[in-house]
PDB file of C-alpha atoms in Angstrom:
ATOM      1  CA  MET A 123       0.578 -10.756   6.016  1.00 40.00           C
ATOM      2  CA  SER A 124      -0.342 -13.575   5.780  1.00 45.00           C
ATOM      3  CA  GLN A 125      -0.906 -13.882   6.271  1.00 43.00           C
ATOM      4  CA  ARG A 126      -1.086 -15.164   2.788  1.00 39.00           C
ATOM      5  CA  ASP A 127      -4.439 -14.668   1.198  1.00 36.00           C
ATOM      6  CA  VAL A 128      -5.162 -11.167   2.412  1.00 33.00           C
ATOM      7  CA  ALA A 129      -1.577  -9.891   2.467  1.00 35.00           C
ATOM      8  CA  ALA A 130      -2.343  -8.501   5.873  1.00 38.00           C
ATOM      9  CA  PRO A 131       0.108  -6.795   8.194  1.00 40.00           C
ATOM     10  CA  SER A 132      -0.134  -9.900  10.328  1.00 38.00           C
ATOM     11  CA  PRO A 133       1.531 -10.338  13.691  1.00 35.00           C
ATOM     12  CA  LEU A 134       4.412 -11.750  11.783  1.00 37.00           C
ATOM     13  CA  GLN A 135       4.896  -8.617   9.739  1.00 39.00           C
ATOM     14  CA  PRO A 136       5.760  -5.049  10.751  1.00 37.00           C
ATOM     15  CA  ALA A 137       2.644  -3.762  12.458  1.00 37.00           C
ATOM     16  CA  PRO A 138       0.460  -1.007  11.035  1.00 38.00           C
ATOM     17  CA  PRO A 139       0.694   2.472  12.482  1.00 35.00           C
ATOM     18  CA  SER A 140      -0.745   2.933  15.950  1.00 33.00           C
ATOM     19  CA  ARG A 141      -1.903   5.672  18.267  1.00 33.00           C
ATOM     20  CA  PRO A 142       0.651   8.315  19.260  1.00 32.00           C
ATOM     21  CA  GLY A 143       2.802   7.056  22.083  1.00 35.00           C
ATOM     22  CA  GLY A 144       2.261   3.442  21.143  1.00 39.00           C
ATOM     23  CA  GLY A 145      -1.010   3.018  23.006  1.00 43.00           C
ATOM     24  CA  ALA A 146       0.436   2.394  26.445  1.00 43.00           C
ATOM     25  CA  ARG A 147      -2.994   1.570  27.916  1.00 45.00           C
ATOM     26  CA  PRO A 148      -3.391  -2.129  27.101  1.00 43.00           C
ATOM     27  CA  SER A 149      -1.760  -3.548  30.238  1.00 46.00           C
ATOM     28  CA  GLY A 150      -4.704  -2.523  32.410  1.00 45.00           C
ATOM     29  CA  HIS A 151      -7.410  -3.618  29.996  1.00 59.00           C
ATOM     30  CA  TRP A 152      -8.590  -7.221  30.252  1.00 74.00           C
ATOM     31  CA  LEU A 153     -10.013  -7.185  26.715  1.00 80.00           C
ATOM     32  CA  PHE A 154      -6.749  -6.519  24.879  1.00 79.00           C
ATOM     33  CA  PRO A 155      -4.804  -9.530  26.236  1.00 82.00           C
ATOM     34  CA  GLY A 156      -7.786 -11.725  25.387  1.00 84.00           C
ATOM     35  CA  ILE A 157      -7.818 -10.457  21.807  1.00 83.00           C
ATOM     36  CA  LEU A 158      -4.053 -10.972  21.591  1.00 82.00           C
ATOM     37  CA  LEU A 159      -4.548 -14.584  22.637  1.00 85.00           C
ATOM     38  CA  TRP A 160      -7.296 -15.010  20.031  1.00 86.00           C
ATOM     39  CA  LEU A 161      -4.971 -13.695  17.330  1.00 83.00           C
ATOM     40  CA  GLY A 162      -2.176 -16.071  18.293  1.00 85.00           C
ATOM     41  CA  ILE A 163      -4.377 -19.145  18.540  1.00 89.00           C
ATOM     42  CA  GLY A 164      -6.314 -18.338  15.366  1.00 88.00           C
ATOM     43  CA  TRP A 165      -3.355 -17.480  13.156  1.00 84.00           C
ATOM     44  CA  GLY A 166      -1.399 -20.412  14.504  1.00 87.00           C
ATOM     45  CA  ALA A 167      -4.153 -22.740  13.306  1.00 91.00           C
ATOM     46  CA  THR A 168      -3.852 -21.588   9.695  1.00 88.00           C
ATOM     47  CA  GLN A 169      -0.564 -23.448   9.134  1.00 88.00           C
ATOM     48  CA  PRO A 170      -1.884 -26.984   9.844  1.00 92.00           C
ATOM     49  CA  LEU A 171      -5.210 -26.088   8.196  1.00 91.00           C
ATOM     50  CA  GLY A 172      -3.265 -25.120   5.081  1.00 90.00           C
ATOM     51  CA  LYS A 173      -1.487 -28.471   5.135  1.00 91.00           C
ATOM     52  CA  ILE A 174      -4.801 -30.300   5.466  1.00 92.00           C
ATOM     53  CA  ALA A 175      -6.155 -28.291   2.521  1.00 88.00           C
ATOM     54  CA  THR A 176      -3.388 -29.660   0.280  1.00 88.00           C
ATOM     55  CA  GLN A 177      -4.513 -33.234   0.991  1.00 85.00           C
ATOM     56  CA  GLY A 178      -7.667 -32.889  -1.120  1.00 81.00           C
ATOM     57  CA  GLY A 179      -5.808 -33.108  -4.432  1.00 79.00           C
ATOM     58  CA  ALA A 180      -6.136 -29.442  -5.446  1.00 79.00           C
ATOM     59  CA  GLY A 181      -3.014 -27.796  -6.867  1.00 85.00           C
ATOM     60  CA  PRO A 182      -1.303 -24.704  -5.398  1.00 89.00           C
ATOM     61  CA  LEU A 183      -2.908 -22.371  -7.951  1.00 90.00           C
ATOM     62  CA  ALA A 184      -6.411 -23.619  -7.162  1.00 89.00           C
ATOM     63  CA  LEU A 185      -5.827 -23.313  -3.421  1.00 89.00           C
ATOM     64  CA  THR A 186      -4.391 -19.810  -3.803  1.00 91.00           C
ATOM     65  CA  PHE A 187      -7.337 -18.781  -5.998  1.00 92.00           C
ATOM     66  CA  TRP A 188      -9.994 -19.995  -3.578  1.00 90.00           C
ATOM     67  CA  GLN A 189      -8.201 -18.429  -0.632  1.00 89.00           C
ATOM     68  CA  ALA A 190      -8.265 -15.123  -2.498  1.00 91.00           C
ATOM     69  CA  VAL A 191     -11.962 -15.559  -3.319  1.00 91.00           C
ATOM     70  CA  ILE A 192     -12.895 -16.352   0.282  1.00 88.00           C
ATOM     71  CA  GLY A 193     -10.714 -13.477   1.497  1.00 87.00           C
ATOM     72  CA  THR A 194     -12.478 -11.169  -0.957  1.00 91.00           C
ATOM     73  CA  VAL A 195     -15.885 -12.207   0.353  1.00 90.00           C
ATOM     74  CA  THR A 196     -14.859 -11.862   4.007  1.00 87.00           C
ATOM     75  CA  LEU A 197     -13.071  -8.520   3.708  1.00 88.00           C
ATOM     76  CA  GLY A 198     -15.604  -7.230   1.182  1.00 90.00           C
ATOM     77  CA  ALA A 199     -18.421  -7.874   3.623  1.00 89.00           C
ATOM     78  CA  LEU A 200     -16.525  -6.049   6.382  1.00 85.00           C
ATOM     79  CA  THR A 201     -15.847  -3.132   4.033  1.00 88.00           C
ATOM     80  CA  LEU A 202     -19.457  -2.812   2.898  1.00 89.00           C
ATOM     81  CA  LEU A 203     -20.794  -3.105   6.450  1.00 88.00           C
ATOM     82  CA  ARG A 204     -18.617  -0.119   7.293  1.00 86.00           C
ATOM     83  CA  GLY A 205     -20.179   1.846   4.441  1.00 87.00           C
ATOM     84  CA  ARG A 206     -17.113   1.870   2.221  1.00 87.00           C
ATOM     85  CA  GLY A 207     -16.108   0.448  -1.112  1.00 86.00           C
ATOM     86  CA  LEU A 208     -13.212  -0.055  -3.510  1.00 90.00           C
ATOM     87  CA  VAL A 209     -11.005   2.844  -4.525  1.00 89.00           C
ATOM     88  CA  PHE A 210     -10.038   3.089  -8.200  1.00 91.00           C
ATOM     89  CA  THR A 211      -7.394   5.826  -8.206  1.00 92.00           C
ATOM     90  CA  ARG A 212      -4.101   5.115  -9.944  1.00 93.00           C
ATOM     91  CA  PRO A 213      -2.123   4.831  -6.654  1.00 92.00           C
ATOM     92  CA  ALA A 214      -4.749   2.433  -5.308  1.00 93.00           C
ATOM     93  CA  LEU A 215      -4.575   0.237  -8.414  1.00 94.00           C
ATOM     94  CA  VAL A 216      -0.769   0.104  -8.178  1.00 94.00           C
ATOM     95  CA  PHE A 217      -1.089  -0.836  -4.505  1.00 91.00           C
ATOM     96  CA  TYR A 218      -3.570  -3.631  -5.304  1.00 93.00           C
ATOM     97  CA  ALA A 219      -1.329  -5.079  -8.022  1.00 94.00           C
ATOM     98  CA  VAL A 220       1.966  -4.968  -6.109  1.00 92.00           C
ATOM     99  CA  VAL A 221       0.602  -6.266  -2.804  1.00 88.00           C
ATOM    100  CA  ALA A 222      -1.508  -8.940  -4.526  1.00 91.00           C
ATOM    101  CA  ALA A 223       1.610 -10.268  -6.252  1.00 93.00           C
ATOM    102  CA  LEU A 224       4.030  -9.997  -3.304  1.00 89.00           C
ATOM    103  CA  GLY A 225       1.620 -10.730  -0.475  1.00 84.00           C
ATOM    104  CA  THR A 226      -0.897 -13.199  -1.875  1.00 86.00           C
ATOM    105  CA  VAL A 227      -0.274 -14.899  -5.222  1.00 92.00           C
ATOM    106  CA  LEU A 228       3.444 -15.708  -5.106  1.00 93.00           C
ATOM    107  CA  PRO A 229       3.678 -16.545  -1.387  1.00 89.00           C
ATOM    108  CA  GLY A 230       0.464 -18.555  -1.675  1.00 89.00           C
ATOM    109  CA  LEU A 231       2.049 -20.724  -4.361  1.00 92.00           C
ATOM    110  CA  THR A 232       5.257 -21.208  -2.377  1.00 92.00           C
ATOM    111  CA  PHE A 233       3.325 -21.932   0.822  1.00 90.00           C
ATOM    112  CA  TYR A 234       1.043 -24.609  -0.585  1.00 91.00           C
ATOM    113  CA  THR A 235       3.876 -26.256  -2.493  1.00 91.00           C
ATOM    114  CA  SER A 236       6.154 -26.430   0.548  1.00 91.00           C
ATOM    115  CA  VAL A 237       3.586 -27.105   3.308  1.00 88.00           C
ATOM    116  CA  GLU A 238       2.478 -30.201   1.411  1.00 87.00           C
ATOM    117  CA  ARG A 239       5.977 -31.622   1.871  1.00 87.00           C
ATOM    118  CA  LEU A 240       7.244 -30.079   5.115  1.00 87.00           C
ATOM    119  CA  PRO A 241       5.887 -30.557   8.648  1.00 88.00           C
ATOM    120  CA  SER A 242       3.386 -27.878   9.631  1.00 88.00           C
ATOM    121  CA  GLY A 243       5.376 -27.097  12.779  1.00 86.00           C
ATOM    122  CA  ILE A 244       8.450 -26.313  10.688  1.00 86.00           C
ATOM    123  CA  MET A 245       6.352 -23.967   8.555  1.00 87.00           C
ATOM    124  CA  SER A 246       5.215 -22.177  11.739  1.00 86.00           C
ATOM    125  CA  ILE A 247       8.855 -21.535  12.604  1.00 85.00           C
ATOM    126  CA  ILE A 248       9.775 -20.419   9.086  1.00 85.00           C
ATOM    127  CA  ILE A 249       6.917 -17.931   8.773  1.00 81.00           C
ATOM    128  CA  SER A 250       8.244 -16.084  11.830  1.00 80.00           C
ATOM    129  CA  THR A 251      11.328 -15.045   9.819  1.00 81.00           C
ATOM    130  CA  ILE A 252       9.392 -12.212   8.134  1.00 77.00           C
ATOM    131  CA  PRO A 253      10.637  -9.407  10.435  1.00 76.00           C
ATOM    132  CA  LEU A 254      14.145 -10.877  10.230  1.00 79.00           C
ATOM    133  CA  MET A 255      14.052 -10.497   6.447  1.00 81.00           C
ATOM    134  CA  ALA A 256      12.370  -7.088   6.556  1.00 77.00           C
ATOM    135  CA  PHE A 257      15.207  -5.607   8.625  1.00 78.00           C
ATOM    136  CA  PRO A 258      18.050  -6.035   6.060  1.00 82.00           C
ATOM    137  CA  LEU A 259      15.700  -4.893   3.280  1.00 81.00           C
ATOM    138  CA  ALA A 260      15.015  -1.707   5.223  1.00 77.00           C
ATOM    139  CA  LEU A 261      18.771  -1.246   5.707  1.00 80.00           C
ATOM    140  CA  ILE A 262      19.428  -1.580   1.968  1.00 83.00           C
ATOM    141  CA  LEU A 263      16.725   0.979   1.156  1.00 77.00           C
ATOM    142  CA  GLY A 264      17.954   3.406   3.803  1.00 78.00           C
ATOM    143  CA  MET A 265      14.754   3.116   5.840  1.00 73.00           C
ATOM    144  CA  GLU A 266      16.598   1.856   8.931  1.00 74.00           C
ATOM    145  CA  ARG A 267      19.989   2.402  10.520  1.00 81.00           C
ATOM    146  CA  PHE A 268      22.319  -0.437  11.408  1.00 80.00           C
ATOM    147  CA  ASP A 269      21.762  -1.624  14.964  1.00 81.00           C
ATOM    148  CA  ARG A 270      23.955  -4.230  16.670  1.00 84.00           C
ATOM    149  CA  VAL A 271      21.148  -5.610  18.812  1.00 85.00           C
ATOM    150  CA  ARG A 272      18.828  -6.105  15.845  1.00 81.00           C
ATOM    151  CA  PHE A 273      21.672  -7.563  13.789  1.00 84.00           C
ATOM    152  CA  LEU A 274      22.210 -10.103  16.579  1.00 88.00           C
ATOM    153  CA  GLY A 275      18.532 -10.978  16.228  1.00 84.00           C
ATOM    154  CA  LEU A 276      19.100 -11.607  12.518  1.00 84.00           C
ATOM    155  CA  VAL A 277      22.018 -13.930  13.331  1.00 87.00           C
ATOM    156  CA  LEU A 278      19.869 -15.860  15.802  1.00 88.00           C
ATOM    157  CA  GLY A 279      17.206 -16.272  13.146  1.00 84.00           C
ATOM    158  CA  LEU A 280      19.741 -17.745  10.746  1.00 83.00           C
ATOM    159  CA  ALA A 281      20.948 -20.065  13.520  1.00 88.00           C
ATOM    160  CA  ALA A 282      17.376 -21.302  14.019  1.00 86.00           C
ATOM    161  CA  VAL A 283      17.055 -22.114  10.316  1.00 84.00           C
ATOM    162  CA  ALA A 284      20.396 -23.938  10.497  1.00 83.00           C
ATOM    163  CA  LEU A 285      19.112 -26.041  13.403  1.00 83.00           C
ATOM    164  CA  ILE A 286      16.272 -27.159  11.146  1.00 81.00           C
ATOM    165  CA  ALA A 287      18.331 -27.700   8.002  1.00 78.00           C
ATOM    166  CA  LEU A 288      21.614 -29.217   9.168  1.00 72.00           C
ATOM    167  CA  PRO A 289      21.978 -32.980   8.632  1.00 61.00           C
ATOM    168  CA  GLY A 290      20.774 -35.171  11.476  1.00 59.00           C
ATOM    169  CA  THR A 291      18.794 -32.439  13.238  1.00 59.00           C
ATOM    170  CA  SER A 292      15.078 -31.732  12.787  1.00 64.00           C
ATOM    171  CA  LEU A 293      13.551 -32.927   9.529  1.00 71.00           C
ATOM    172  CA  PRO A 294      12.111 -36.454   9.563  1.00 70.00           C
ATOM    173  CA  ASP A 295      13.119 -36.966   5.935  1.00 72.00           C
ATOM    174  CA  ARG A 296      16.360 -35.472   4.614  1.00 72.00           C
ATOM    175  CA  GLY A 297      14.728 -35.067   1.210  1.00 74.00           C
ATOM    176  CA  MET A 298      12.595 -32.333   2.765  1.00 80.00           C
ATOM    177  CA  ILE A 299      15.595 -30.017   2.965  1.00 82.00           C
ATOM    178  CA  ALA A 300      15.216 -29.285  -0.754  1.00 81.00           C
ATOM    179  CA  PHE A 301      11.925 -27.494   0.014  1.00 85.00           C
ATOM    180  CA  LEU A 302      13.306 -25.261   2.775  1.00 85.00           C
ATOM    181  CA  PRO A 303      14.558 -22.581   0.321  1.00 88.00           C
ATOM    182  CA  LEU A 304      11.119 -22.552  -1.328  1.00 89.00           C
ATOM    183  CA  ALA A 305       9.430 -22.246   2.076  1.00 89.00           C
ATOM    184  CA  LEU A 306      11.704 -19.307   2.923  1.00 88.00           C
ATOM    185  CA  CYS A 307      10.626 -17.542  -0.283  1.00 90.00           C
ATOM    186  CA  GLY A 308       7.239 -16.863   1.314  1.00 86.00           C
ATOM    187  CA  PRO A 309       8.595 -14.826   4.263  1.00 85.00           C
ATOM    188  CA  LEU A 310      10.932 -12.998   1.856  1.00 88.00           C
ATOM    189  CA  LEU A 311       7.974 -12.013  -0.329  1.00 88.00           C
ATOM    190  CA  TYR A 312       5.991 -10.902   2.723  1.00 82.00           C
ATOM    191  CA  ALA A 313       8.986  -8.838   3.853  1.00 81.00           C
ATOM    192  CA  LEU A 314       9.151  -7.182   0.417  1.00 85.00           C
ATOM    193  CA  GLU A 315       5.438  -6.459   0.639  1.00 81.00           C
ATOM    194  CA  ALA A 316       5.784  -4.994   4.143  1.00 76.00           C
ATOM    195  CA  THR A 317       8.691  -2.822   2.969  1.00 79.00           C
ATOM    196  CA  PHE A 318       6.634  -1.557   0.017  1.00 84.00           C
ATOM    197  CA  VAL A 319       3.694  -0.658   2.274  1.00 79.00           C
ATOM    198  CA  ALA A 320       5.974   0.998   4.840  1.00 74.00           C
ATOM    199  CA  ARG A 321       7.606   3.089   2.121  1.00 78.00           C
ATOM    200  CA  TYR A 322       4.573   4.062   0.016  1.00 82.00           C
ATOM    201  CA  GLY A 323       1.588   3.620   2.337  1.00 80.00           C
ATOM    202  CA  THR A 324      -1.869   2.362   1.371  1.00 81.00           C
ATOM    203  CA  ALA A 325      -2.810   5.058  -1.162  1.00 85.00           C
ATOM    204  CA  GLY A 326      -5.147   6.795   1.263  1.00 84.00           C
ATOM    205  CA  MET A 327      -7.231   3.692   2.013  1.00 85.00           C
ATOM    206  CA  ASP A 328      -7.863   2.166   5.393  1.00 82.00           C
ATOM    207  CA  ALA A 329      -6.282  -1.248   5.874  1.00 77.00           C
ATOM    208  CA  VAL A 330      -9.380  -3.457   5.554  1.00 82.00           C
ATOM    209  CA  GLN A 331     -10.523  -1.557   2.483  1.00 86.00           C
ATOM    210  CA  ALA A 332      -7.069  -1.862   0.896  1.00 85.00           C
ATOM    211  CA  MET A 333      -6.831  -5.602   1.484  1.00 84.00           C
ATOM    212  CA  PHE A 334     -10.321  -6.104   0.064  1.00 90.00           C
ATOM    213  CA  GLY A 335      -8.997  -4.729  -3.230  1.00 91.00           C
ATOM    214  CA  VAL A 336      -5.823  -6.791  -2.938  1.00 90.00           C
ATOM    215  CA  SER A 337      -7.778 -10.018  -2.453  1.00 90.00           C
ATOM    216  CA  LEU A 338      -9.996  -9.256  -5.441  1.00 94.00           C
ATOM    217  CA  VAL A 339      -7.022  -8.541  -7.706  1.00 95.00           C
ATOM    218  CA  ALA A 340      -5.266 -11.690  -6.454  1.00 93.00           C
ATOM    219  CA  ALA A 341      -8.315 -13.767  -7.423  1.00 94.00           C
ATOM    220  CA  LEU A 342      -8.396 -12.168 -10.871  1.00 95.00           C
ATOM    221  CA  LEU A 343      -4.667 -12.815 -11.360  1.00 94.00           C
ATOM    222  CA  THR A 344      -4.764 -16.475 -10.354  1.00 93.00           C
ATOM    223  CA  LEU A 345      -7.984 -17.404 -12.184  1.00 92.00           C
ATOM    224  CA  PRO A 346      -6.536 -17.518 -15.747  1.00 91.00           C
ATOM    225  CA  MET A 347      -3.332 -19.223 -14.550  1.00 89.00           C
ATOM    226  CA  MET A 348      -5.373 -21.848 -12.738  1.00 88.00           C
ATOM    227  CA  LEU A 349      -7.514 -22.546 -15.796  1.00 86.00           C
ATOM    228  CA  VAL A 350      -4.576 -22.637 -18.240  1.00 86.00           C
ATOM    229  CA  THR A 351      -2.661 -25.123 -16.092  1.00 83.00           C
ATOM    230  CA  GLY A 352      -5.704 -27.336 -15.653  1.00 76.00           C
ATOM    231  CA  GLN A 353      -5.808 -26.882 -11.869  1.00 74.00           C
ATOM    232  CA  GLY A 354      -9.346 -25.495 -11.880  1.00 68.00           C
ATOM    233  CA  ARG A 355     -11.361 -27.158  -9.170  1.00 70.00           C
ATOM    234  CA  VAL A 356     -14.442 -26.166  -7.168  1.00 70.00           C
ATOM    235  CA  PRO A 357     -14.123 -27.064  -3.451  1.00 68.00           C
ATOM    236  CA  TRP A 358     -17.305 -29.114  -3.489  1.00 68.00           C
ATOM    237  CA  PRO A 359     -18.498 -31.392  -2.016  1.00 78.00           C
ATOM    238  CA  VAL A 360     -17.016 -30.147   1.211  1.00 75.00           C
ATOM    239  CA  GLY A 361     -14.769 -32.750   2.774  1.00 84.00           C
ATOM    240  CA  ARG A 362     -11.990 -32.405   5.330  1.00 87.00           C
ATOM    241  CA  ALA A 363      -9.575 -30.674   2.941  1.00 86.00           C
ATOM    242  CA  GLU A 364     -12.203 -28.280   1.568  1.00 86.00           C
ATOM    243  CA  ALA A 365     -13.445 -27.400   5.059  1.00 90.00           C
ATOM    244  CA  ALA A 366      -9.864 -26.665   6.137  1.00 90.00           C
ATOM    245  CA  LEU A 367      -9.405 -24.344   3.148  1.00 88.00           C
ATOM    246  CA  ILE A 368     -12.642 -22.469   3.840  1.00 88.00           C
ATOM    247  CA  LEU A 369     -11.963 -22.169   7.563  1.00 89.00           C
ATOM    248  CA  SER A 370      -8.359 -21.063   7.062  1.00 87.00           C
ATOM    249  CA  SER A 371      -9.327 -18.429   4.486  1.00 84.00           C
ATOM    250  CA  ALA A 372     -12.200 -17.025   6.551  1.00 82.00           C
ATOM    251  CA  LEU A 373      -9.979 -16.944   9.635  1.00 85.00           C
ATOM    252  CA  HIS A 374      -7.438 -14.826   7.778  1.00 77.00           C
ATOM    253  CA  GLY A 375     -10.024 -12.168   7.005  1.00 70.00           C
ATOM    254  CA  LEU A 376     -11.495 -12.069  10.505  1.00 77.00           C
ATOM    255  CA  LEU A 377      -8.117 -12.176  12.234  1.00 78.00           C
ATOM    256  CA  TYR A 378      -6.774  -9.484   9.941  1.00 69.00           C
ATOM    257  CA  ALA A 379      -9.620  -7.110  10.803  1.00 67.00           C
ATOM    258  CA  THR A 380      -9.164  -7.891  14.513  1.00 74.00           C
ATOM    259  CA  TYR A 381      -5.427  -7.232  14.300  1.00 72.00           C
ATOM    260  CA  VAL A 382      -5.913  -3.847  12.662  1.00 63.00           C
ATOM    261  CA  TRP A 383      -8.468  -2.914  15.348  1.00 67.00           C
ATOM    262  CA  LEU A 384      -6.112  -3.974  18.147  1.00 72.00           C
ATOM    263  CA  ALA A 385      -3.073  -2.219  16.678  1.00 63.00           C
ATOM    264  CA  ALA A 386      -4.990   1.048  16.326  1.00 59.00           C
ATOM    265  CA  ARG A 387      -6.283   0.983  19.897  1.00 68.00           C
ATOM    266  CA  ALA A 388      -3.624  -0.835  21.918  1.00 68.00           C
ATOM    267  CA  GLY A 389      -0.538   0.114  19.924  1.00 63.00           C
ATOM    268  CA  SER A 390       1.470  -1.641  17.239  1.00 57.00           C
ATOM    269  CA  VAL A 391       4.131  -2.911  19.666  1.00 59.00           C
ATOM    270  CA  PHE A 392       1.496  -4.563  21.859  1.00 67.00           C
ATOM    271  CA  ALA A 393      -0.238  -6.114  18.837  1.00 66.00           C
ATOM    272  CA  ALA A 394       3.079  -7.375  17.444  1.00 65.00           C
ATOM    273  CA  HIS A 395       3.522  -9.522  20.576  1.00 68.00           C
ATOM    274  CA  SER A 396       1.065 -11.944  18.981  1.00 72.00           C
ATOM    275  CA  SER A 397       3.928 -13.125  16.743  1.00 71.00           C
ATOM    276  CA  TYR A 398       5.284 -15.234  19.603  1.00 74.00           C
ATOM    277  CA  LEU A 399       1.864 -16.743  20.242  1.00 82.00           C
ATOM    278  CA  VAL A 400       1.407 -17.546  16.542  1.00 82.00           C
ATOM    279  CA  THR A 401       4.519 -19.708  16.344  1.00 85.00           C
ATOM    280  CA  ALA A 402       3.822 -21.493  19.627  1.00 85.00           C
ATOM    281  CA  ALA A 403       0.159 -22.018  18.754  1.00 88.00           C
ATOM    282  CA  GLY A 404       1.114 -23.268  15.291  1.00 89.00           C
ATOM    283  CA  MET A 405       3.315 -25.930  16.854  1.00 89.00           C
ATOM    284  CA  ILE A 406       0.561 -27.010  19.258  1.00 90.00           C
ATOM    285  CA  TRP A 407      -2.130 -27.050  16.545  1.00 92.00           C
ATOM    286  CA  ALA A 408       0.157 -29.215  14.386  1.00 91.00           C
ATOM    287  CA  MET A 409       0.407 -31.697  17.242  1.00 91.00           C
ATOM    288  CA  LEU A 410      -3.358 -31.717  17.802  1.00 92.00           C
ATOM    289  CA  LEU A 411      -4.586 -31.726  14.205  1.00 90.00           C
ATOM    290  CA  LEU A 412      -1.794 -33.609  12.444  1.00 90.00           C
ATOM    291  CA  GLY A 413      -0.224 -35.702  15.178  1.00 88.00           C
ATOM    292  CA  GLU A 414       3.197 -34.125  14.699  1.00 88.00           C
ATOM    293  CA  ARG A 415       5.745 -34.654  17.457  1.00 87.00           C
ATOM    294  CA  PRO A 416       8.564 -32.110  17.077  1.00 82.00           C
ATOM    295  CA  SER A 417      12.015 -33.156  18.225  1.00 83.00           C
ATOM    296  CA  VAL A 418      13.964 -31.405  20.956  1.00 85.00           C
ATOM    297  CA  THR A 419      15.999 -29.676  18.233  1.00 84.00           C
ATOM    298  CA  VAL A 420      12.829 -28.224  16.709  1.00 85.00           C
ATOM    299  CA  TRP A 421      11.764 -26.762  20.067  1.00 87.00           C
ATOM    300  CA  LEU A 422      15.265 -25.326  20.453  1.00 88.00           C
ATOM    301  CA  ALA A 423      14.901 -23.751  17.007  1.00 87.00           C
ATOM    302  CA  VAL A 424      11.598 -22.191  18.165  1.00 87.00           C
ATOM    303  CA  VAL A 425      13.279 -20.601  21.183  1.00 89.00           C
ATOM    304  CA  VAL A 426      16.240 -19.307  19.151  1.00 89.00           C
ATOM    305  CA  MET A 427      13.974 -17.971  16.382  1.00 86.00           C
ATOM    306  CA  LEU A 428      11.642 -16.132  18.760  1.00 86.00           C
ATOM    307  CA  ALA A 429      14.631 -14.657  20.586  1.00 87.00           C
ATOM    308  CA  GLY A 430      15.876 -13.349  17.250  1.00 85.00           C
ATOM    309  CA  VAL A 431      12.479 -11.897  16.391  1.00 81.00           C
ATOM    310  CA  ALA A 432      12.295 -10.209  19.812  1.00 80.00           C
ATOM    311  CA  LEU A 433      15.687  -8.538  19.259  1.00 83.00           C
ATOM    312  CA  VAL A 434      14.840  -7.400  15.730  1.00 78.00           C
ATOM    313  CA  GLN A 435      11.544  -5.884  16.899  1.00 72.00           C
ATOM    314  CA  SER A 436      13.010  -4.448  20.111  1.00 65.00           C
ATOM    315  CA  ARG A 437      13.700  -0.954  18.747  1.00 61.00           C
ATOM    316  CA  GLN A 438      10.982  -0.441  16.181  1.00 54.00           C
ATOM    317  CA  PRO A 439       9.668   3.113  16.382  1.00 50.00           C
ATOM    318  CA  GLN A 440       6.033   3.905  17.003  1.00 47.00           C
ATOM    319  CA  SER A 441       4.146   5.671  14.239  1.00 43.00           C
ATOM    320  CA  ARG A 442       0.969   7.559  13.592  1.00 41.00           C
ATOM    321  CA  GLU A 443      -2.602   6.474  14.062  1.00 40.00           C
ATOM    322  CA  VAL A 444      -4.449   4.841  11.206  1.00 42.00           C
ATOM    323  CA  GLU A 445      -8.074   5.005  10.290  1.00 44.00           C
ATOM    324  CA  VAL A 446      -9.986   1.807  10.983  1.00 42.00           C
TER     325      VAL A 446
END
């Protein structure tokens, strides 16, 4: 939802429910396209910012913990400003625990471990595989019917990964290929999280309120693990790596709230279009912030991957309105 620290239904995940009819009004509203652009540019920046955060010497557990803490503060402030608080019913507690594990803690660890070793641009391509992984999971659980067009999208997604992984193609160092399976674990975990939420809902909570609880539980889960493994570290004084961590984490919370607002008013299909902007923006931010220069094969993989995502998302049904 990463997407990572707040387990949000990000533009890379199946979108939250929208207004009846899919909110067909956005095309004539200048504000909605502007917000869509903000989502793409902002979320795209979190991949290279995450890579910069790993350069400060903090381990994956410490980075995941502080992302959860900053996400808790950001989403908690939004929740309290809206006059709401945490829910402590049994369904809500189960939701917090499952989504914290699948959408924050585990993918946070895989992300920080792999982004330290893989180019940020490659990570921006890989993260877009979430809807491709969610589709076969939904088929297995009987939540979706087999569709040839969407299956073709899945095949294109696999072809894009192959373009990255095959010898002599995209990776500057062939030793990096060993970390591709780990990097793909993150999108798989996000897809599992999205499938859980689609099947069981948010236990009666609105989305921002629910992710506030998820972020808090994620911080509580990672704190003892961080201390036991000796990775405990306070991001102070604030240098380049610490600033990147803080900015990336705060962006997640703000972008998440913006995405939920847009999906509820403009429709989930319209909001999901930001997924294409996220990958493209992530590639451009990696070039600007990290000096990466993707090869022609990498850009081809981007085109093939986004084509696959477009096909997989092409026949997603609209759903009911959510409270925001």
